[in-house]
Tab-separated table of C-alpha atoms in Angstrom:
chain	number	residue	atom	x	y	z
A	1	UNK	CA	0.000	0.000	0.000
A	2	UNK	CA	1.466	3.307	-1.017
A	3	UNK	CA	1.008	6.165	1.382
A	4	UNK	CA	-1.484	8.749	0.259
A	5	UNK	CA	0.743	11.696	0.932
A	6	UNK	CA	4.260	12.628	1.971
A	7	UNK	CA	4.846	14.022	5.424
A	8	UNK	CA	6.899	17.138	5.908
A	9	UNK	CA	9.540	17.245	8.611
A	10	UNK	CA	7.265	19.534	10.638
A	11	UNK	CA	4.419	17.000	10.421
A	12	UNK	CA	6.772	14.189	11.449
A	13	UNK	CA	7.891	16.231	14.454
A	14	UNK	CA	4.282	16.912	15.475
A	15	UNK	CA	3.232	13.257	15.203
A	16	UNK	CA	6.323	12.118	17.074
A	17	UNK	CA	6.035	14.762	19.797
A	18	UNK	CA	2.286	14.206	20.257
A	19	UNK	CA	2.715	10.421	20.455
A	20	UNK	CA	5.507	10.600	23.012
A	21	UNK	CA	3.696	13.242	25.072
A	22	UNK	CA	0.501	11.169	25.138
A	23	UNK	CA	2.447	8.157	26.376
A	24	UNK	CA	4.344	10.195	28.973
A	25	UNK	CA	1.045	11.311	30.504
A	26	UNK	CA	0.273	7.664	31.302
A	27	UNK	CA	3.410	7.351	33.488
A	28	UNK	CA	2.473	7.958	37.123
A	29	UNK	CA	5.931	7.188	38.564
A	30	UNK	CA	7.654	10.599	38.688
A	31	UNK	CA	11.172	9.162	38.560
A	32	UNK	CA	10.317	6.948	35.605
A	33	UNK	CA	8.635	9.864	33.834
A	34	UNK	CA	11.795	11.982	34.149
A	35	UNK	CA	14.006	9.125	32.991
A	36	UNK	CA	11.706	8.453	30.028
A	37	UNK	CA	11.722	12.131	29.014
A	38	UNK	CA	15.529	12.309	29.149
A	39	UNK	CA	16.168	9.128	27.159
A	40	UNK	CA	13.297	8.680	24.715
A	41	UNK	CA	14.565	10.962	21.920
A	42	UNK	CA	18.007	9.356	21.960
A	43	UNK	CA	16.427	5.920	21.729
A	44	UNK	CA	14.107	6.764	18.846
A	45	UNK	CA	16.852	8.488	16.870
A	46	UNK	CA	18.840	5.273	17.176
A	47	UNK	CA	15.783	3.420	15.866
A	48	UNK	CA	15.833	5.496	12.684
A	49	UNK	CA	19.366	4.333	11.981
A	50	UNK	CA	18.317	0.692	12.209
A	51	UNK	CA	15.171	1.139	10.118
A	52	UNK	CA	16.896	3.080	7.350
A	53	UNK	CA	19.820	0.691	7.306
A	54	UNK	CA	17.456	-2.166	6.418
A	55	UNK	CA	15.909	-0.389	3.443
A	56	UNK	CA	18.921	-0.657	1.151
A	57	UNK	CA	18.216	2.788	-0.296
A	58	UNK	CA	20.601	5.705	-0.152
A	59	UNK	CA	20.276	8.349	2.513
A	60	UNK	CA	18.676	11.505	1.116
A	61	UNK	CA	18.309	15.060	2.415
A	62	UNK	CA	14.785	14.109	3.438
A	63	UNK	CA	16.200	11.469	5.807
A	64	UNK	CA	18.252	14.232	7.406
A	65	UNK	CA	15.145	16.401	7.821
A	66	UNK	CA	13.234	13.507	9.437
A	67	UNK	CA	16.098	12.720	11.806
A	68	UNK	CA	16.384	16.340	12.927
A	69	UNK	CA	12.622	16.413	13.588
A	70	UNK	CA	12.840	13.732	16.268
A	71	UNK	CA	12.811	15.645	19.536
A	72	UNK	CA	10.331	16.578	22.237
A	73	UNK	CA	9.794	19.806	24.106
A	74	UNK	CA	12.581	20.530	26.568
A	75	UNK	CA	15.096	18.165	24.941
A	76	UNK	CA	17.978	19.259	22.687
A	77	UNK	CA	17.116	19.651	19.009
A	78	UNK	CA	19.410	17.537	16.778
A	79	UNK	CA	21.326	19.168	13.905
A	80	UNK	CA	22.919	16.220	12.133
A	81	UNK	CA	24.554	16.734	8.718
A	82	UNK	CA	24.093	14.543	5.661
A	83	UNK	CA	27.479	12.838	5.864
A	84	UNK	CA	27.095	12.329	9.626
A	85	UNK	CA	23.763	10.584	9.160
A	86	UNK	CA	25.069	8.411	6.331
A	87	UNK	CA	27.967	7.312	8.518
A	88	UNK	CA	25.725	6.683	11.524
A	89	UNK	CA	23.373	4.483	9.470
A	90	UNK	CA	26.230	2.430	8.059
A	91	UNK	CA	27.774	1.994	11.512
A	92	UNK	CA	24.504	1.177	13.347
A	93	UNK	CA	25.555	-1.267	16.114
A	94	UNK	CA	22.245	-3.092	16.445
A	95	UNK	CA	19.066	-2.686	18.459
A	96	UNK	CA	19.373	-2.153	22.203
A	97	UNK	CA	16.447	-1.768	24.642
A	98	UNK	CA	16.252	1.762	26.069
A	99	UNK	CA	17.605	2.104	29.632
A	100	UNK	CA	14.222	3.274	30.961
A	101	UNK	CA	12.552	0.060	29.781
A	102	UNK	CA	13.907	-1.953	32.719
A	103	UNK	CA	12.436	0.507	35.232
A	104	UNK	CA	9.194	0.537	33.254
A	105	UNK	CA	8.886	-3.250	33.563
A	106	UNK	CA	9.665	-3.072	37.267
A	107	UNK	CA	6.952	-0.450	37.703
A	108	UNK	CA	4.451	-2.635	35.834
A	109	UNK	CA	5.305	-5.597	38.014
A	110	UNK	CA	4.598	-3.656	41.199
A	111	UNK	CA	1.538	-1.685	40.085
A	112	UNK	CA	-0.053	-4.181	37.686
A	113	UNK	CA	0.006	-1.657	34.806
A	114	UNK	CA	0.891	-2.357	31.158
A	115	UNK	CA	3.232	0.535	30.343
A	116	UNK	CA	5.953	-1.688	28.907
A	117	UNK	CA	3.584	-3.440	26.504
A	118	UNK	CA	2.081	-0.105	25.453
A	119	UNK	CA	5.536	1.314	24.833
A	120	UNK	CA	6.224	-1.536	22.416
A	121	UNK	CA	3.202	-0.429	20.369
A	122	UNK	CA	4.402	3.191	20.504
A	123	UNK	CA	7.850	2.099	19.311
A	124	UNK	CA	6.312	0.118	16.451
A	125	UNK	CA	4.241	3.097	15.275
A	126	UNK	CA	7.182	5.507	15.519
A	127	UNK	CA	9.490	3.184	13.587
A	128	UNK	CA	6.849	2.830	10.867
A	129	UNK	CA	6.647	6.616	10.755
A	130	UNK	CA	10.403	6.747	10.169
A	131	UNK	CA	10.246	3.949	7.595
A	132	UNK	CA	7.744	6.003	5.583
A	133	UNK	CA	10.360	8.629	4.804
A	134	UNK	CA	10.214	7.409	1.182
A	135	UNK	CA	6.403	6.931	1.331
A	136	UNK	CA	6.600	3.128	1.502
A	137	UNK	CA	7.320	0.479	4.135
A	138	UNK	CA	9.460	-2.340	2.788
A	139	UNK	CA	9.475	-5.959	3.978
A	140	UNK	CA	12.981	-5.480	5.329
A	141	UNK	CA	11.963	-2.426	7.331
A	142	UNK	CA	8.858	-4.167	8.719
A	143	UNK	CA	10.971	-7.189	9.627
A	144	UNK	CA	13.378	-5.001	11.585
A	145	UNK	CA	10.515	-3.243	13.386
A	146	UNK	CA	8.950	-6.557	14.401
A	147	UNK	CA	12.319	-7.905	15.541
A	148	UNK	CA	12.743	-4.885	17.836
A	149	UNK	CA	9.247	-5.374	19.225
A	150	UNK	CA	9.881	-9.095	19.753
A	151	UNK	CA	13.055	-8.393	21.730
A	152	UNK	CA	11.204	-6.044	24.101
A	153	UNK	CA	8.251	-8.436	24.354
A	154	UNK	CA	10.645	-11.217	25.352
A	155	UNK	CA	11.845	-9.092	28.269
A	156	UNK	CA	8.234	-8.573	29.358
A	157	UNK	CA	7.587	-12.312	29.077
A	158	UNK	CA	10.686	-13.064	31.141
A	159	UNK	CA	9.413	-10.765	33.895
A	160	UNK	CA	5.992	-12.400	33.844
A	161	UNK	CA	4.248	-9.284	32.535
A	162	UNK	CA	1.097	-10.348	30.776
A	163	UNK	CA	-0.049	-8.509	27.680
A	164	UNK	CA	-3.375	-6.782	27.151
A	165	UNK	CA	-4.278	-6.286	23.522
A	166	UNK	CA	-2.547	-8.131	20.714
A	167	UNK	CA	0.662	-6.292	19.704
A	168	UNK	CA	0.860	-4.389	16.443
A	169	UNK	CA	2.352	-6.256	13.480
A	170	UNK	CA	4.523	-4.023	11.298
A	171	UNK	CA	4.015	-6.391	8.360
A	172	UNK	CA	0.404	-5.200	8.171
A	173	UNK	CA	1.844	-1.938	6.826
A	174	UNK	CA	4.136	-3.337	4.139
A	175	UNK	CA	3.570	-1.467	0.893
A	176	UNK	CA	1.863	-3.733	-1.651
A	177	UNK	CA	2.375	-3.609	-5.391
A	178	UNK	CA	-0.360	-1.486	-6.937
A	179	UNK	CA	-1.113	-3.955	-9.742
A	180	UNK	CA	-1.537	-7.714	-9.797
A	181	UNK	CA	0.458	-9.670	-12.393
A	182	UNK	CA	-1.526	-12.874	-12.418
A	183	UNK	CA	-3.295	-15.559	-10.419
A	184	UNK	CA	-0.243	-16.295	-8.323
A	185	UNK	CA	0.476	-12.768	-7.103
A	186	UNK	CA	-0.522	-10.665	-4.105
A	187	UNK	CA	-4.069	-10.139	-5.332
A	188	UNK	CA	-4.961	-13.783	-4.745
A	189	UNK	CA	-5.090	-13.656	-0.924
A	190	UNK	CA	-7.227	-10.508	-1.105
A	191	UNK	CA	-9.691	-12.285	-3.361
A	192	UNK	CA	-9.907	-15.149	-0.914
A	193	UNK	CA	-10.627	-12.741	1.932
A	194	UNK	CA	-13.385	-11.158	-0.109
A	195	UNK	CA	-14.972	-14.531	-0.698
A	196	UNK	CA	-13.620	-15.116	-4.187
A	197	UNK	CA	-11.100	-17.831	-3.378
A	198	UNK	CA	-11.062	-21.283	-1.897
A	199	UNK	CA	-12.218	-21.271	1.698
A	200	UNK	CA	-9.573	-21.980	4.290
A	201	UNK	CA	-9.932	-25.240	6.196
A	202	UNK	CA	-12.081	-24.863	9.280
A	203	UNK	CA	-10.395	-25.074	12.623
A	204	UNK	CA	-11.588	-27.435	15.323
A	205	UNK	CA	-13.220	-24.488	17.128
A	206	UNK	CA	-15.066	-23.441	13.965
A	207	UNK	CA	-16.349	-26.965	13.419
A	208	UNK	CA	-17.709	-27.258	16.973
A	209	UNK	CA	-21.483	-26.749	17.252
A	210	UNK	CA	-22.527	-23.265	18.288
A	211	UNK	CA	-24.073	-22.984	21.775
A	212	UNK	CA	-27.843	-22.716	21.902
A	213	UNK	CA	-29.667	-19.565	22.983
A	214	UNK	CA	-30.676	-21.292	26.212
A	215	UNK	CA	-27.059	-22.152	27.003
A	216	UNK	CA	-25.932	-18.596	26.285
A	217	UNK	CA	-28.672	-17.095	28.443
A	218	UNK	CA	-27.717	-19.453	31.262
A	219	UNK	CA	-24.127	-18.273	30.925
A	220	UNK	CA	-25.309	-14.667	31.073
A	221	UNK	CA	-27.387	-15.356	34.181
A	222	UNK	CA	-24.379	-17.047	35.778
A	223	UNK	CA	-22.272	-13.870	35.670
A	224	UNK	CA	-21.699	-12.238	39.032
A	225	UNK	CA	-23.796	-9.111	39.604
A	226	UNK	CA	-24.761	-7.042	36.516
A	227	UNK	CA	-28.491	-7.345	37.278
A	228	UNK	CA	-29.414	-4.212	35.316
A	229	UNK	CA	-27.234	-5.222	32.357
A	230	UNK	CA	-28.763	-8.699	32.286
A	231	UNK	CA	-32.264	-7.186	32.249
A	232	UNK	CA	-31.262	-4.798	29.447
A	233	UNK	CA	-29.808	-7.650	27.374
A	234	UNK	CA	-32.959	-9.734	27.767
A	235	UNK	CA	-35.143	-6.756	26.816
A	236	UNK	CA	-33.015	-6.152	23.733
A	237	UNK	CA	-33.276	-9.806	22.708
A	238	UNK	CA	-37.057	-9.688	23.081
A	239	UNK	CA	-37.155	-6.570	20.931
A	240	UNK	CA	-35.141	-8.290	18.191
A	241	UNK	CA	-37.306	-11.411	18.343
A	242	UNK	CA	-40.533	-9.438	17.962
A	243	UNK	CA	-39.063	-7.468	15.052
A	244	UNK	CA	-38.269	-10.723	13.274
A	245	UNK	CA	-41.807	-12.004	13.898
A	246	UNK	CA	-43.267	-8.780	12.504
A	247	UNK	CA	-41.059	-9.153	9.473
A	248	UNK	CA	-42.296	-12.722	8.923
A	249	UNK	CA	-45.888	-11.448	9.044
A	250	UNK	CA	-45.042	-8.638	6.622
A	251	UNK	CA	-45.770	-5.955	9.205
A	252	UNK	CA	-43.953	-2.600	9.230
A	253	UNK	CA	-40.696	-2.610	11.156
A	254	UNK	CA	-39.638	0.733	12.647
A	255	UNK	CA	-35.956	1.599	12.178
A	256	UNK	CA	-33.768	0.534	15.082
A	257	UNK	CA	-30.052	0.594	15.736
A	258	UNK	CA	-28.538	-2.420	17.495
A	259	UNK	CA	-25.213	-0.693	18.091
A	260	UNK	CA	-24.517	-0.236	21.802
A	261	UNK	CA	-22.634	1.938	24.260
A	262	UNK	CA	-21.221	0.215	27.345
A	263	UNK	CA	-20.586	2.655	30.192
A	264	UNK	CA	-18.631	1.903	33.340
A	265	UNK	CA	-15.287	1.482	35.010
A	266	UNK	CA	-12.667	-1.105	34.036
A	267	UNK	CA	-13.129	-4.695	35.164
A	268	UNK	CA	-16.942	-4.657	35.233
A	269	UNK	CA	-17.456	-7.376	32.632
A	270	UNK	CA	-18.013	-5.275	29.513
A	271	UNK	CA	-15.917	-7.468	27.233
A	272	UNK	CA	-17.477	-10.648	28.623
A	273	UNK	CA	-21.006	-9.377	27.981
A	274	UNK	CA	-20.030	-8.173	24.495
A	275	UNK	CA	-18.706	-11.640	23.645
A	276	UNK	CA	-21.916	-13.245	24.895
A	277	UNK	CA	-24.040	-10.756	22.967
A	278	UNK	CA	-22.196	-11.594	19.748
A	279	UNK	CA	-23.023	-15.268	20.230
A	280	UNK	CA	-26.618	-14.504	21.242
A	281	UNK	CA	-27.156	-12.350	18.151
A	282	UNK	CA	-25.848	-15.219	16.063
A	283	UNK	CA	-28.128	-17.696	17.829
A	284	UNK	CA	-31.236	-15.633	17.052
A	285	UNK	CA	-30.212	-14.988	13.446
A	286	UNK	CA	-29.149	-11.336	13.624
A	287	UNK	CA	-25.477	-12.008	12.837
A	288	UNK	CA	-24.100	-14.596	10.421
A	289	UNK	CA	-21.019	-15.611	12.457
A	290	UNK	CA	-21.148	-14.227	15.991
A	291	UNK	CA	-17.436	-13.590	16.546
A	292	UNK	CA	-16.114	-10.748	18.691
A	293	UNK	CA	-13.292	-8.549	17.399
A	294	UNK	CA	-11.854	-6.425	20.203
A	295	UNK	CA	-9.720	-3.342	19.524
A	296	UNK	CA	-8.813	-0.009	21.051
A	297	UNK	CA	-7.439	3.153	19.458
A	298	UNK	CA	-4.123	1.525	18.558
A	299	UNK	CA	-5.973	-1.124	16.558
A	300	UNK	CA	-7.722	1.481	14.394
A	301	UNK	CA	-5.404	4.470	14.135
A	302	UNK	CA	-2.107	4.356	12.263
A	303	UNK	CA	0.847	6.606	12.917
A	304	UNK	CA	1.091	8.330	9.562
A	305	UNK	CA	-0.958	9.799	6.751
A	306	UNK	CA	-3.285	7.603	4.711
A	307	UNK	CA	-3.061	4.421	6.768
A	308	UNK	CA	-5.817	4.958	9.367
A	309	UNK	CA	-8.697	4.460	6.915
A	310	UNK	CA	-7.022	1.310	5.604
A	311	UNK	CA	-6.331	-0.039	9.080
A	312	UNK	CA	-9.865	0.664	10.319
A	313	UNK	CA	-11.346	-0.827	7.161
A	314	UNK	CA	-9.394	-4.032	7.674
A	315	UNK	CA	-10.704	-4.322	11.243
A	316	UNK	CA	-14.271	-3.824	9.997
A	317	UNK	CA	-13.820	-6.554	7.398
A	318	UNK	CA	-12.557	-8.897	10.104
A	319	UNK	CA	-15.609	-8.134	12.263
A	320	UNK	CA	-18.244	-8.645	9.541
A	321	UNK	CA	-20.821	-11.166	10.696
A	322	UNK	CA	-20.075	-10.386	14.327
A	323	UNK	CA	-19.463	-7.652	16.874
A	324	UNK	CA	-16.713	-5.047	16.738
A	325	UNK	CA	-15.941	-4.088	20.346
A	326	UNK	CA	-13.994	-0.830	20.721
A	327	UNK	CA	-12.637	-0.399	24.237
A	328	UNK	CA	-11.745	3.084	25.501
A	329	UNK	CA	-13.455	4.432	22.373
A	330	UNK	CA	-13.293	7.994	23.725
A	331	UNK	CA	-9.585	8.018	22.807
A	332	UNK	CA	-10.631	8.303	19.154
A	333	UNK	CA	-12.155	11.754	19.724
A	334	UNK	CA	-9.237	13.949	20.725
A	335	UNK	CA	-10.774	17.411	20.919
A	336	UNK	CA	-7.395	18.980	21.713
A	337	UNK	CA	-5.875	17.853	18.413
A	338	UNK	CA	-8.057	18.826	15.443
A	339	UNK	CA	-5.783	16.969	12.999
A	340	UNK	CA	-5.738	13.764	15.031
A	341	UNK	CA	-6.167	10.604	12.944
A	342	UNK	CA	-8.846	9.375	15.343
A	343	UNK	CA	-11.390	11.445	13.433
A	344	UNK	CA	-10.506	9.583	10.260
A	345	UNK	CA	-11.063	6.299	12.117
A	346	UNK	CA	-14.496	7.495	13.294
A	347	UNK	CA	-15.522	8.523	9.780
A	348	UNK	CA	-14.370	5.183	8.351
A	349	UNK	CA	-16.189	3.358	11.138
A	350	UNK	CA	-19.455	5.218	10.480
A	351	UNK	CA	-19.262	4.436	6.774
A	352	UNK	CA	-18.603	0.768	7.536
A	353	UNK	CA	-21.583	0.642	9.905
A	354	UNK	CA	-23.797	2.053	7.155
A	355	UNK	CA	-22.419	-0.174	4.383
A	356	UNK	CA	-22.701	-3.348	6.501
A	357	UNK	CA	-25.671	-2.500	8.720
A	358	UNK	CA	-27.253	-5.918	8.031
A	359	UNK	CA	-24.329	-7.941	9.396
A	360	UNK	CA	-22.195	-5.822	11.716
A	361	UNK	CA	-22.814	-4.570	15.233
A	362	UNK	CA	-20.465	-2.134	16.915
A	363	UNK	CA	-20.174	-1.787	20.681
A	364	UNK	CA	-18.161	1.127	22.072
A	365	UNK	CA	-17.087	1.096	25.706
A	366	UNK	CA	-15.395	3.274	28.280
A	367	UNK	CA	-15.740	5.514	31.308
A	368	UNK	CA	-19.223	7.045	31.597
A	369	UNK	CA	-18.248	10.723	31.470
A	370	UNK	CA	-15.665	10.321	28.709
A	371	UNK	CA	-18.002	8.224	26.555
A	372	UNK	CA	-20.614	10.984	26.711
A	373	UNK	CA	-18.066	13.372	25.233
A	374	UNK	CA	-17.169	10.822	22.564
A	375	UNK	CA	-20.751	10.215	21.419
A	376	UNK	CA	-21.406	13.961	21.115
A	377	UNK	CA	-18.199	14.516	19.123
A	378	UNK	CA	-19.865	13.513	15.843
A	379	UNK	CA	-23.559	13.702	14.827
A	380	UNK	CA	-23.218	10.339	13.112
A	381	UNK	CA	-22.270	8.721	16.400
A	382	UNK	CA	-25.308	10.158	18.169
A	383	UNK	CA	-27.687	8.796	15.548
A	384	UNK	CA	-26.226	5.286	15.474
A	385	UNK	CA	-25.531	4.772	19.182
A	386	UNK	CA	-28.761	5.305	21.101
A	387	UNK	CA	-28.775	2.302	23.456
A	388	UNK	CA	-26.733	2.551	26.636
A	389	UNK	CA	-25.839	-0.227	29.073
A	390	UNK	CA	-24.424	0.925	32.409
A	391	UNK	CA	-22.046	-1.452	34.206
A	392	UNK	CA	-21.972	-0.638	37.900
A	393	UNK	CA	-18.970	-1.301	40.130
A	394	UNK	CA	-18.961	-4.658	41.912
A	395	UNK	CA	-19.654	-4.292	45.626
A	396	UNK	CA	-17.604	-5.995	48.335
A	397	UNK	CA	-19.708	-9.163	48.405
A	398	UNK	CA	-19.564	-9.512	44.625
A	399	UNK	CA	-15.806	-8.990	44.606
A	400	UNK	CA	-15.515	-11.757	47.181
A	401	UNK	CA	-17.723	-14.039	45.078
A	402	UNK	CA	-15.499	-13.404	42.050
A	403	UNK	CA	-12.415	-14.195	44.130
A	404	UNK	CA	-13.948	-17.449	45.389
A	405	UNK	CA	-14.871	-18.361	41.821
A	406	UNK	CA	-11.272	-17.797	40.687
A	407	UNK	CA	-9.997	-19.979	43.501
A	408	UNK	CA	-12.436	-22.805	42.735
A	409	UNK	CA	-11.826	-22.643	38.992
A	410	UNK	CA	-8.068	-22.930	39.466
A	411	UNK	CA	-8.107	-25.602	42.153
A	412	UNK	CA	-7.369	-23.542	45.256
A	413	UNK	CA	-9.080	-23.588	48.637
A	414	UNK	CA	-9.250	-20.870	51.278
A	415	UNK	CA	-8.605	-21.444	54.937
A	416	UNK	CA	-11.217	-20.030	57.317
A	417	UNK	CA	-8.871	-17.204	58.341
A	418	UNK	CA	-8.016	-16.416	54.723
A	419	UNK	CA	-11.688	-16.370	53.735
A	420	UNK	CA	-12.567	-14.024	56.590
A	421	UNK	CA	-9.649	-11.738	55.735
A	422	UNK	CA	-10.522	-11.700	52.023
A	423	UNK	CA	-14.141	-10.804	52.763
A	424	UNK	CA	-13.066	-7.837	54.888
A	425	UNK	CA	-10.414	-6.795	52.373
A	426	UNK	CA	-12.805	-6.691	49.407
A	427	UNK	CA	-15.480	-4.898	51.400
A	428	UNK	CA	-12.987	-2.181	52.337
A	429	UNK	CA	-11.607	-2.113	48.799
A	430	UNK	CA	-15.085	-1.280	47.509
A	431	UNK	CA	-15.957	1.218	50.240
A	432	UNK	CA	-12.665	3.105	49.809
A	433	UNK	CA	-12.541	2.908	46.003
A	434	UNK	CA	-11.264	5.859	43.972
A	435	UNK	CA	-10.779	6.579	40.268
A	436	UNK	CA	-8.189	3.780	40.035
A	437	UNK	CA	-10.609	1.097	41.273
A	438	UNK	CA	-10.334	-1.866	38.887
A	439	UNK	CA	-13.255	-4.096	39.956
A	440	UNK	CA	-12.619	-7.684	38.785
A	441	UNK	CA	-9.147	-6.709	37.585
A	442	UNK	CA	-8.212	-5.842	41.153
A	443	UNK	CA	-9.574	-9.213	42.276
A	444	UNK	CA	-7.453	-11.009	39.678
A	445	UNK	CA	-4.374	-9.112	40.833
A	446	UNK	CA	-5.048	-10.163	44.441
A	447	UNK	CA	-5.525	-13.763	43.343
A	448	UNK	CA	-2.348	-13.865	41.263
A	449	UNK	CA	-0.256	-12.298	44.022
A	450	UNK	CA	-1.667	-14.778	46.545
A	451	UNK	CA	-0.849	-17.691	44.220
A	452	UNK	CA	2.674	-16.358	43.767
A	453	UNK	CA	3.234	-16.082	47.518
A	454	UNK	CA	1.709	-19.517	48.065
A	455	UNK	CA	4.125	-20.952	45.513
A	456	UNK	CA	7.086	-19.491	47.377
A	457	UNK	CA	5.754	-20.925	50.643
A	458	UNK	CA	4.969	-24.399	49.314
A	459	UNK	CA	8.251	-24.668	47.420
A	460	UNK	CA	10.062	-24.440	50.761
A	461	UNK	CA	8.188	-27.459	52.175
A	462	UNK	CA	10.035	-30.761	52.185
A	463	UNK	CA	7.245	-32.943	50.782
A	464	UNK	CA	4.114	-30.880	50.038
A	465	UNK	CA	0.905	-32.865	49.609
A	466	UNK	CA	-2.196	-32.156	47.565
A	467	UNK	CA	-3.802	-30.094	50.328
A	468	UNK	CA	-0.654	-27.981	50.643
A	469	UNK	CA	-0.687	-27.326	46.901
A	470	UNK	CA	-4.334	-26.251	46.990
A	471	UNK	CA	-4.528	-24.246	50.199
A	472	UNK	CA	-4.341	-20.438	50.292
A	473	UNK	CA	-3.648	-19.275	53.840
A	474	UNK	CA	-3.948	-15.963	55.622
A	475	UNK	CA	-0.212	-15.382	55.115
A	476	UNK	CA	-0.617	-15.823	51.360
A	477	UNK	CA	-3.148	-13.005	51.300
A	478	UNK	CA	-1.545	-10.688	53.865
A	479	UNK	CA	2.135	-10.720	53.001
A	480	UNK	CA	1.946	-7.474	51.026
A	481	UNK	CA	0.671	-5.644	54.084
A	482	UNK	CA	3.939	-6.253	55.890
A	483	UNK	CA	6.022	-5.381	52.867
A	484	UNK	CA	4.219	-2.099	52.398
A	485	UNK	CA	4.521	-1.226	56.093
A	486	UNK	CA	8.231	-1.813	56.049
A	487	UNK	CA	8.692	0.392	53.009
A	488	UNK	CA	6.576	3.227	54.323
């Protein structure tokens, strides 16, 4: 895919500076934020050397302009000369993780955040921005970008840092030849995707029988809490059923949008309900497949001109026949940046919803207040999203029930003291919650830390039995209290 327009050095600087600044705002650790600010420009300028060295093309004055545009406010502005850049590219020593990345991983491990994984996506987008200096991204450049991302991901894996969304794949941005030469060229896979080629063999999961509506409704009813959401889902299903019956009897059917807005804090089950809804819609004949495709801003918005519409369009194609679930959708409507590519993603999304209204449902999700701003950012959004589901925070008893469910599902038992402590802990967690309250995510973090401490304890036993391997004690749940007291 050729880019639809060349970026000036000033535009490159703005995209780079805005991207880095947006990421820096996510860093709550003051020391890490300072270290990141001091080192990030140096790191990304080194990345340009690696990317451009893989292209095989000669360095041009435009490369020099791009390189000198890579700086953020408060940091020194580079002034490299043509011959200096050519020498630096030829002598590039190889990719090295930035020094701040180790502290970033350590911060994630303590706080349960995903800064390191998000930085990998930022690095991928910035390197693609640099690769587009000649308006194309070559296979060699994309391969280098992915190799850099893989090396950082391996460090995260080594530290036990779990990922959130699927990482970006630089090969999705490789420039394709504009014309097809024959049946064996790059046009063939595209034809297959569009339905014009031989169908790929079905996987074992695809061949398995789809769950019945009764089974799906039982699964919905089995979710902890969410009473209002469950009632709203059932009402929506009844509405769809009656519409289909009216259609069968050739009665008028008033226009109705099935696209939804999920409002609420993180960890309240929004993704789980969206996945169930996709299957339910399939079971009652609204959707042809019933799959859920989950993305956030990074899955829709590219880092340079002309690619956002393509990237968003590809996601829509993947979601056809099912539900496209956009988490933190408010990030697409950046009112402070009128030229932000998020607007292009919204426009492409609205067109896709109109073109495929018979077989695509979009669910947008996020914090209540921010989602209100998002919906009102574009008249098209207001007209298509008129059904709102509110996901309330789990209370202390529900948090405890979720914790007990996690223990039972994974083969752990709670001692009486541990169960009493956990009940009190989750009740206080709910009563003292603030804007960082994570609902079920906080419960999972507690569970995983308890399992980790239990593993350390059991590993020290001479001959642990089955009960030892299963039991979570009061010490397994309370150990952090002592650690935090000592460090206070």
